[in-house]
CSV table of C-alpha atoms in Angstrom, one decimal:
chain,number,residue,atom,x,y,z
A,11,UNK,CA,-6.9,42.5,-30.4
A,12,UNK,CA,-7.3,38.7,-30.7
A,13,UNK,CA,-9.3,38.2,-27.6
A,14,UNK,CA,-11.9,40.6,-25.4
A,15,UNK,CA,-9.9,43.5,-23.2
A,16,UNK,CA,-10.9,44.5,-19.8
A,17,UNK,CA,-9.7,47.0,-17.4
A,18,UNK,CA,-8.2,46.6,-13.5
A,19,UNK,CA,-8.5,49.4,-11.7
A,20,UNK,CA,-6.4,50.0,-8.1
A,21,UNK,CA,-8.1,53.4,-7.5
A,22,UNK,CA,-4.4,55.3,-7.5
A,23,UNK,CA,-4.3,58.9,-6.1
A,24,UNK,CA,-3.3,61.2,-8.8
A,25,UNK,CA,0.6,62.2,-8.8
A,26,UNK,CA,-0.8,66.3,-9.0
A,27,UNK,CA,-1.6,66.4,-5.4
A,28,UNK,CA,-4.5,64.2,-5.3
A,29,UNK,CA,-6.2,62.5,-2.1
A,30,UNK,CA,-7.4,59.2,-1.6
A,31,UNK,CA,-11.2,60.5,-1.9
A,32,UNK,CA,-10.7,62.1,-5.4
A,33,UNK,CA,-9.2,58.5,-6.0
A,34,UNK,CA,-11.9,56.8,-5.3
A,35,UNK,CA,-14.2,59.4,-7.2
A,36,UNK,CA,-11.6,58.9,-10.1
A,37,UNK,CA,-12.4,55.1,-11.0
A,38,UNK,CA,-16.2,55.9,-11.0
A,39,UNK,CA,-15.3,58.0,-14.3
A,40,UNK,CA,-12.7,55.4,-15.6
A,41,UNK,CA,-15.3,52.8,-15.2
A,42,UNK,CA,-17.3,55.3,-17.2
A,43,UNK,CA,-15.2,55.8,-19.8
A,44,UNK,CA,-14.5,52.2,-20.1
A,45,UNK,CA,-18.2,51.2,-21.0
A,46,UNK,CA,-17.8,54.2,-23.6
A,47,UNK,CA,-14.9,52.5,-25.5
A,48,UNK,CA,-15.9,48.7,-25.1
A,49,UNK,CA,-14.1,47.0,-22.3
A,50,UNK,CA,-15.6,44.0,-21.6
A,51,UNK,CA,-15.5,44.2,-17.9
A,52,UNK,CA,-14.1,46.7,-15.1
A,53,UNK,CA,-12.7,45.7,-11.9
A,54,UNK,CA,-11.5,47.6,-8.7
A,55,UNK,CA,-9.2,45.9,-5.8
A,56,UNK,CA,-9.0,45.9,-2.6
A,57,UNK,CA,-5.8,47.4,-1.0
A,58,UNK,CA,-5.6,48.2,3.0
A,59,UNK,CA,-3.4,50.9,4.9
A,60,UNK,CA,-1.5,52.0,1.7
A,61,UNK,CA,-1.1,55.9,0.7
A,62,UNK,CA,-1.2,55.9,-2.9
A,63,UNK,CA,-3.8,53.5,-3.5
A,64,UNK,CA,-7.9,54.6,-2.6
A,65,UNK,CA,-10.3,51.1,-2.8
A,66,UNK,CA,-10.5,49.4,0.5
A,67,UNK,CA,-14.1,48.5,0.0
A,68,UNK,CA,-14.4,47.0,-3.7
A,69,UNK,CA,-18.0,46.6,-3.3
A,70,UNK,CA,-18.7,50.1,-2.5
A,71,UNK,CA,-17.2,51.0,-5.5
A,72,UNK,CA,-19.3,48.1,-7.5
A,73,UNK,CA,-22.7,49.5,-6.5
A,74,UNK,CA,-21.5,53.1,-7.4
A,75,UNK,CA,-20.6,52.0,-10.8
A,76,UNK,CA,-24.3,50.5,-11.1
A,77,UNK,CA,-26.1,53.3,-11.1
A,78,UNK,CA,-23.7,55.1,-13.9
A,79,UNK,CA,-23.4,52.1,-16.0
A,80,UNK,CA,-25.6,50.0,-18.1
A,81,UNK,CA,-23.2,47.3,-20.1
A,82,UNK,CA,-19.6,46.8,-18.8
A,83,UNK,CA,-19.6,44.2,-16.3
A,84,UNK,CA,-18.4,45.0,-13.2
A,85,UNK,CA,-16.4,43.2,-10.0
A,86,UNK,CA,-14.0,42.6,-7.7
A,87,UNK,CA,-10.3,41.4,-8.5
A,88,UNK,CA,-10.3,40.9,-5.9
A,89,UNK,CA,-12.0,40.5,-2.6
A,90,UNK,CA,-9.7,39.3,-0.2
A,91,UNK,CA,-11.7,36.0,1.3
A,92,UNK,CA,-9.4,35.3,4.5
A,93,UNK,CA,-10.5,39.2,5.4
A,94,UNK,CA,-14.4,38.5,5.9
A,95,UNK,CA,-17.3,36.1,6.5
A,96,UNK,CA,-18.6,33.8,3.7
A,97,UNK,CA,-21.6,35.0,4.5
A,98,UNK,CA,-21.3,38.7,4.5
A,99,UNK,CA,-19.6,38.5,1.0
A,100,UNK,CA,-22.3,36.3,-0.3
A,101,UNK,CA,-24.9,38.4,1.0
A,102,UNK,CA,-23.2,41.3,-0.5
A,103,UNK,CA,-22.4,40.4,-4.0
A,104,UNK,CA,-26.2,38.9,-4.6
A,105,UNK,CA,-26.9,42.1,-3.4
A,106,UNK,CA,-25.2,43.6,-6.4
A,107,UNK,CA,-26.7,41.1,-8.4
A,108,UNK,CA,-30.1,42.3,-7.8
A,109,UNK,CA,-29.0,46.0,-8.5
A,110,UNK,CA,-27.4,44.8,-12.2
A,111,UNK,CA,-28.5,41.7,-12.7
A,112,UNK,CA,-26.0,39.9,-15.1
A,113,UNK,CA,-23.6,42.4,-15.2
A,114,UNK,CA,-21.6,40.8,-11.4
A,115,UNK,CA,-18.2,39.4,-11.3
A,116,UNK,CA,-16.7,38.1,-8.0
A,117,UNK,CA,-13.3,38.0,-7.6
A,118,UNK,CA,-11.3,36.5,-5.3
A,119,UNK,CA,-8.0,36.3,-3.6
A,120,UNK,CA,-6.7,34.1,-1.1
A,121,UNK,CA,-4.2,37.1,0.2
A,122,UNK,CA,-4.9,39.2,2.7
A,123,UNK,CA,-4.5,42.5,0.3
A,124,UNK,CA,-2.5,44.4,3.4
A,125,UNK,CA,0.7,43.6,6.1
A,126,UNK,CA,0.2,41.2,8.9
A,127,UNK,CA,-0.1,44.2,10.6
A,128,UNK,CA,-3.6,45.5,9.0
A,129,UNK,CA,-4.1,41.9,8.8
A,130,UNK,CA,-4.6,41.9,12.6
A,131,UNK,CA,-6.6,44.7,12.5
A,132,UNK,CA,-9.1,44.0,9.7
A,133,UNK,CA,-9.7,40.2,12.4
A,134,UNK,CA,-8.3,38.6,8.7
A,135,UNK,CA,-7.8,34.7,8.9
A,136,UNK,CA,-5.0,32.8,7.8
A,137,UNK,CA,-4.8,31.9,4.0
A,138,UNK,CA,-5.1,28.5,5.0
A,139,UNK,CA,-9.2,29.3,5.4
A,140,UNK,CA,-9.4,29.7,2.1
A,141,UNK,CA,-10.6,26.9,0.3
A,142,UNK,CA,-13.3,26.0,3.4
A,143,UNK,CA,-14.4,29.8,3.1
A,144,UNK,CA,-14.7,29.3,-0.4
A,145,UNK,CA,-16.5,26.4,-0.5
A,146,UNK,CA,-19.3,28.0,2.2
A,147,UNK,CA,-19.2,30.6,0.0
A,148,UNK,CA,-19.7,29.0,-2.8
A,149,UNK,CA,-22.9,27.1,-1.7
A,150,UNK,CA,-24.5,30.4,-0.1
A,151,UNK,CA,-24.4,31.8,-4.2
A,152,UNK,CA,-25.6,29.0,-5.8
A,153,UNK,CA,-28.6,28.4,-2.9
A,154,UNK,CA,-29.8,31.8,-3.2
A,155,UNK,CA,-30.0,32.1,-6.9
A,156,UNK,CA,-31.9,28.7,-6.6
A,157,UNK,CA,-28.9,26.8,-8.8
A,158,UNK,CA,-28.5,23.9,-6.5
A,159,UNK,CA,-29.4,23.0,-2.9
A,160,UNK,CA,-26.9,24.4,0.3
A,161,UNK,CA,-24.7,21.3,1.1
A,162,UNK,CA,-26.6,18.9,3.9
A,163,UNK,CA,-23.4,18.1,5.6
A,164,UNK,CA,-22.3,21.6,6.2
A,165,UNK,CA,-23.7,22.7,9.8
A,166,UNK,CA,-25.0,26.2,8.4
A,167,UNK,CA,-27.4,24.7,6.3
A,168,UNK,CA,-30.2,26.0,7.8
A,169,UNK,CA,-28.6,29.5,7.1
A,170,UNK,CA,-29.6,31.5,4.0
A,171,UNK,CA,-28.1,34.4,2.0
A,172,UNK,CA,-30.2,36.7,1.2
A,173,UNK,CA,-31.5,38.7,-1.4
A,174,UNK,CA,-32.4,35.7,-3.3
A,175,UNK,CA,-32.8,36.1,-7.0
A,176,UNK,CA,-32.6,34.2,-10.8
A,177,UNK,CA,-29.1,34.5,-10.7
A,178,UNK,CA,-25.7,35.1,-9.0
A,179,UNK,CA,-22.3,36.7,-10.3
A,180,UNK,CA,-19.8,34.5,-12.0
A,181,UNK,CA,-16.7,33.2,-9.8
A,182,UNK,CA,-13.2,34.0,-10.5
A,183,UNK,CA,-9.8,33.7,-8.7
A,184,UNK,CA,-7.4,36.6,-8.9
A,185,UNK,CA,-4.3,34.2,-8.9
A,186,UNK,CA,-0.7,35.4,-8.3
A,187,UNK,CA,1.0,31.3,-8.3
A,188,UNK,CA,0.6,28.2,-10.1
A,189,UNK,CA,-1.3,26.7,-6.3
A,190,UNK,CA,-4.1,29.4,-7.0
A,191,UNK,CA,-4.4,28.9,-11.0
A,192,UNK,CA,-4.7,25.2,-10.1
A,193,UNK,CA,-7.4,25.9,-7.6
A,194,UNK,CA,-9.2,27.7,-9.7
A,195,UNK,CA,-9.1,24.8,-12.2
A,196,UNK,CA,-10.3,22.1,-9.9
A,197,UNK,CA,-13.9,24.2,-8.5
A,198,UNK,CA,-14.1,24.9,-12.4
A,199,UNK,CA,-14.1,28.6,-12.1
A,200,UNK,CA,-12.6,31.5,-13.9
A,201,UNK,CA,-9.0,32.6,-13.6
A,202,UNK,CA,-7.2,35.6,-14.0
A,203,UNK,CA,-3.4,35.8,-13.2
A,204,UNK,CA,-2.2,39.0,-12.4
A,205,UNK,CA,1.3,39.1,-13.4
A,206,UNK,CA,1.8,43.0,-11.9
A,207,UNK,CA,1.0,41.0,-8.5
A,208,UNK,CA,3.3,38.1,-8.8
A,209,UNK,CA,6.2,39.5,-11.0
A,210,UNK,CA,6.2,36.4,-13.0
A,211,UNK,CA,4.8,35.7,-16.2
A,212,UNK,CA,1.4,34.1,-16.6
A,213,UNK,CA,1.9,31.4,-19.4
A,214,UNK,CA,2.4,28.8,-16.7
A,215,UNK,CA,-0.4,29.8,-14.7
A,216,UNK,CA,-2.7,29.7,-17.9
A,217,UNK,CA,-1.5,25.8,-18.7
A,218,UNK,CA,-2.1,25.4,-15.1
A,219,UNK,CA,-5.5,26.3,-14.6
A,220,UNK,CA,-6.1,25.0,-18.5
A,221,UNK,CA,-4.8,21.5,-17.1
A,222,UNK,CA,-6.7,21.7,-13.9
A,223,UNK,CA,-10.1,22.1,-15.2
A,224,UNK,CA,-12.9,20.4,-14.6
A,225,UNK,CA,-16.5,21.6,-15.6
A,226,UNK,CA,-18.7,23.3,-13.1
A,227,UNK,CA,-21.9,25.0,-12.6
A,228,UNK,CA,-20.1,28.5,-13.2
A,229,UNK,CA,-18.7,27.3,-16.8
A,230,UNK,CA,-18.4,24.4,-18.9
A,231,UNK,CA,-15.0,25.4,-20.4
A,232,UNK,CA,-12.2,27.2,-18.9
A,233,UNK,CA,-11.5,31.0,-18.9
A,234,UNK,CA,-8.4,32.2,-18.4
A,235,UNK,CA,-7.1,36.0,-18.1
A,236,UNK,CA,-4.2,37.8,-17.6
A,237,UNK,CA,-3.8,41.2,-16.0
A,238,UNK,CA,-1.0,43.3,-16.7
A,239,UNK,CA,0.3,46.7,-16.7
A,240,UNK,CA,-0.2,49.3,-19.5
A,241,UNK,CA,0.3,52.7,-20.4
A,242,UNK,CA,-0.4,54.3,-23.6
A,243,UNK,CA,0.0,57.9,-24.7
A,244,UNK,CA,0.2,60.1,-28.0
A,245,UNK,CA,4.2,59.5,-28.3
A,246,UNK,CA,6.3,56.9,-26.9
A,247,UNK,CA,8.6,60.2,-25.3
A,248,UNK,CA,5.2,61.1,-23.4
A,249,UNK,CA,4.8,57.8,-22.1
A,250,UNK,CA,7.6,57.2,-20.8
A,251,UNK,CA,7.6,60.7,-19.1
A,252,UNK,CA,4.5,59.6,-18.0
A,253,UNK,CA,5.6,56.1,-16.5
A,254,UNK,CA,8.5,57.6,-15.0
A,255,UNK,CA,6.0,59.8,-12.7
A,256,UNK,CA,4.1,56.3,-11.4
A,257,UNK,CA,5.4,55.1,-8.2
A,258,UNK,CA,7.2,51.2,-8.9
A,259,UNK,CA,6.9,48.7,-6.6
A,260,UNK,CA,10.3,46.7,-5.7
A,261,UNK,CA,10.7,43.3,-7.4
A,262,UNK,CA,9.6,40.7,-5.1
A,263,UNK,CA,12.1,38.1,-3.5
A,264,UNK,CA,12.7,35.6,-6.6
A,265,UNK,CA,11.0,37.4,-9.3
A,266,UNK,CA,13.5,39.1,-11.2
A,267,UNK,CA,13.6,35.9,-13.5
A,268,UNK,CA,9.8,37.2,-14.7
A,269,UNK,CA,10.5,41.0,-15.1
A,270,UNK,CA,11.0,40.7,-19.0
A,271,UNK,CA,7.4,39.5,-19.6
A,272,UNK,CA,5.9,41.8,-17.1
A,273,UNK,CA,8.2,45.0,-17.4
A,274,UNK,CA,6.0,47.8,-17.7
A,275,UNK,CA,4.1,47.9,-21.2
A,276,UNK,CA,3.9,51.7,-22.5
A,277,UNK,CA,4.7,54.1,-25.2
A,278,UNK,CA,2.3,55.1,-28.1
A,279,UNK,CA,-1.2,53.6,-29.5
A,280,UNK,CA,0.1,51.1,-32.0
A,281,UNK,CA,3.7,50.0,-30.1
A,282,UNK,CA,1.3,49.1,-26.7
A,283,UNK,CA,-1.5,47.0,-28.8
A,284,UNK,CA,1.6,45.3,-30.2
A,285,UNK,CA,2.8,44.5,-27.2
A,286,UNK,CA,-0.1,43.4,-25.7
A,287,UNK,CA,-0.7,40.8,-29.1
A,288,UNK,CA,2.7,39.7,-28.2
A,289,UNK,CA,1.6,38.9,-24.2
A,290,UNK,CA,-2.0,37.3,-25.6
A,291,UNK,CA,0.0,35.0,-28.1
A,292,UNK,CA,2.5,34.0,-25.8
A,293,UNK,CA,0.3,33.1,-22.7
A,294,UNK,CA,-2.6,31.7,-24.5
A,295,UNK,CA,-4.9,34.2,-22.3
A,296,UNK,CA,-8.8,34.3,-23.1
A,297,UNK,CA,-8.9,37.6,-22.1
A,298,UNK,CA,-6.4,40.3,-21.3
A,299,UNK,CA,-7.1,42.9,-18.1
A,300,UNK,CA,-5.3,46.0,-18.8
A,301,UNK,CA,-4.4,47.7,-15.6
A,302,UNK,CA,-5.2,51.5,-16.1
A,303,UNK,CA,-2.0,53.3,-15.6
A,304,UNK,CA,-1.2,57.0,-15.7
A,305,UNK,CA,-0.5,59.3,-12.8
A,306,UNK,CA,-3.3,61.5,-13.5
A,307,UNK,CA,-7.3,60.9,-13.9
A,308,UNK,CA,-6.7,62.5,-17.9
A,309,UNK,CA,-3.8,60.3,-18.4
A,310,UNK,CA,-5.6,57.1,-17.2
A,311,UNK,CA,-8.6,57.7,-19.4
A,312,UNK,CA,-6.1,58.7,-22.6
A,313,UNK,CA,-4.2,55.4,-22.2
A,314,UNK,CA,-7.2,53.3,-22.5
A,315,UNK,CA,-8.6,55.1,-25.7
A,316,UNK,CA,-5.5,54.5,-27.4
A,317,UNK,CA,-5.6,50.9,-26.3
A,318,UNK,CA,-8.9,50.3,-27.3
A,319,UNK,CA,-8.8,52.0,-30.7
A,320,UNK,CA,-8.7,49.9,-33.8
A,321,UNK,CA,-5.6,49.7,-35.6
């Protein structure tokens, strides 16, 4: 690979009669096994009132991985802003900070990660909120690692996040349209696009956010990912047994012009890191998220060793 790998986890309850718990136990040992074969970072989503996926609370999951990590960094992709305070999520990601200092990525999303339905009950705000929310949030980072003082205009200024510490996590956008990779651009923080999400492919978001771009105190040069789905296995006939056991979502409206760059990448070691070139050349991506597919907990773990191997 041409660039660093990294892994998105949804939590995903195993296809062998698995429950959402296990899931959630599950992605502590990926995470584990990631660190063991080099990833770069690991991420866990937040999903709401849906069966076969276990992480609801991303930053539960974070501070778990903590204490059985020392390298990997680890975050959220990602924390669905409209759903909480700017506060609360400032206060909790410092938090995580201080427990692996260095090692914290936040981020975010500007969906609500669940149907209008959940929406209502999880007291979620319209999308609209998010580049306010963001901005409070934001502020409360960079004031409580001591980076830069809390806006004077903003009437919370008086308010501070707390723990306070030497440093906060680094920003990202989980972006599913060319709106959010341009966003991203403009605050001058990192992007990833997550083509699984938006059923289109990410080259134009990457040129997006590339064009967009303007220097920050998160990073002086852009950083743009891409987050796809990929299953490895010892043949290509056991992949795609495997794949064929993983539930699908249905295409959404308008994207079936996209499903031949994000069809689902599988079969052996060698044919999936080919692929996965392919997708790196052809977006320009700075870093590739490989989203850890497999319908078991073994499976999961297999794929990314033959993914990560060395050619």
């Amino acid at each position: 690979m041409t660039v660093p790998l990294s892994v998105l986890d949804l939590s995903p309850v195993s296809m062998d009669g698995g429950t959402q718990a296990e899931g959630v136990r599950n992605t502590i040992e990926v995470a584990k096994a990631a660190e063991r074969l080099g990833y770069k970072r690991f991420w866990v989503a937040e999903h709401h009132s849906i069966e076969h996926l276990s992480s609801a609370s991303p930053e539960v999951l974070i501070a778990a991985m903590t204490q059985v990590t020392h390298r990997i960094r680890l975050g959220s992709g990602g924390v669905m802003l409209p759903n909480y305070s700017p506060l609360k999520v400032a206060e909790v990601f410092m938090q995580l900070e201080a427990l692996a200092p260095g090692r914290i990525d936040l981020g975010l999303g500007r969906a609500l990660g669940a149907d209008a339905m959940t929406g209502r009950a999880l007291g979620s705000r319209s999308s609209e909120v998010f580049p306010q929310f963001f901005s409070l949030l934001s502020a409360w980072l960079l004031d409580s690692s001591g980076v830069e003082p809390f806006p004077i205009e903003s009437a919370f200024a008086a308010v501070k996040a707390s723990p306070r510490g030497p440093s906060h996590p680094d920003l990202f956008l989980l972006c599913s349209s060319l709106d959010s990779a341009r966003f991203a651009g403009m605050v001058g923080v990192g992007m990833v696009f997550a083509e699984f999400i938006a059923r289109a492919d990410g080259a134009p978001a990457v040129a997006a956010y590339r064009e967009a771009f303007q220097p920050s105190v998160y990073r002086s040069q852009p950083m743009a990912g891409v987050a796809t789905i990929a299953l490895a296995a010892d043949t290509v006939e056991e992949a795609e047994r495997l794949a064929a056991m993983v539930p699908r979502r249905p295409p959404a409206p308008g994207g079936e012009a996209g499903e031949r760059f994000v069809r689902r990448i599988r079969g052996d070691g060698p044919l999936v890191r080919a692929y996965l070139d392919a997708k790196i050349n052809h977006t320009g991506a700075d870093e590739l998220f490989v989203m850890s597919a497999g319908p078991s907990l073994e499976t999961r773990i297999r794929s990314l060793e033959l993914i990560a191997e060395k050619p």
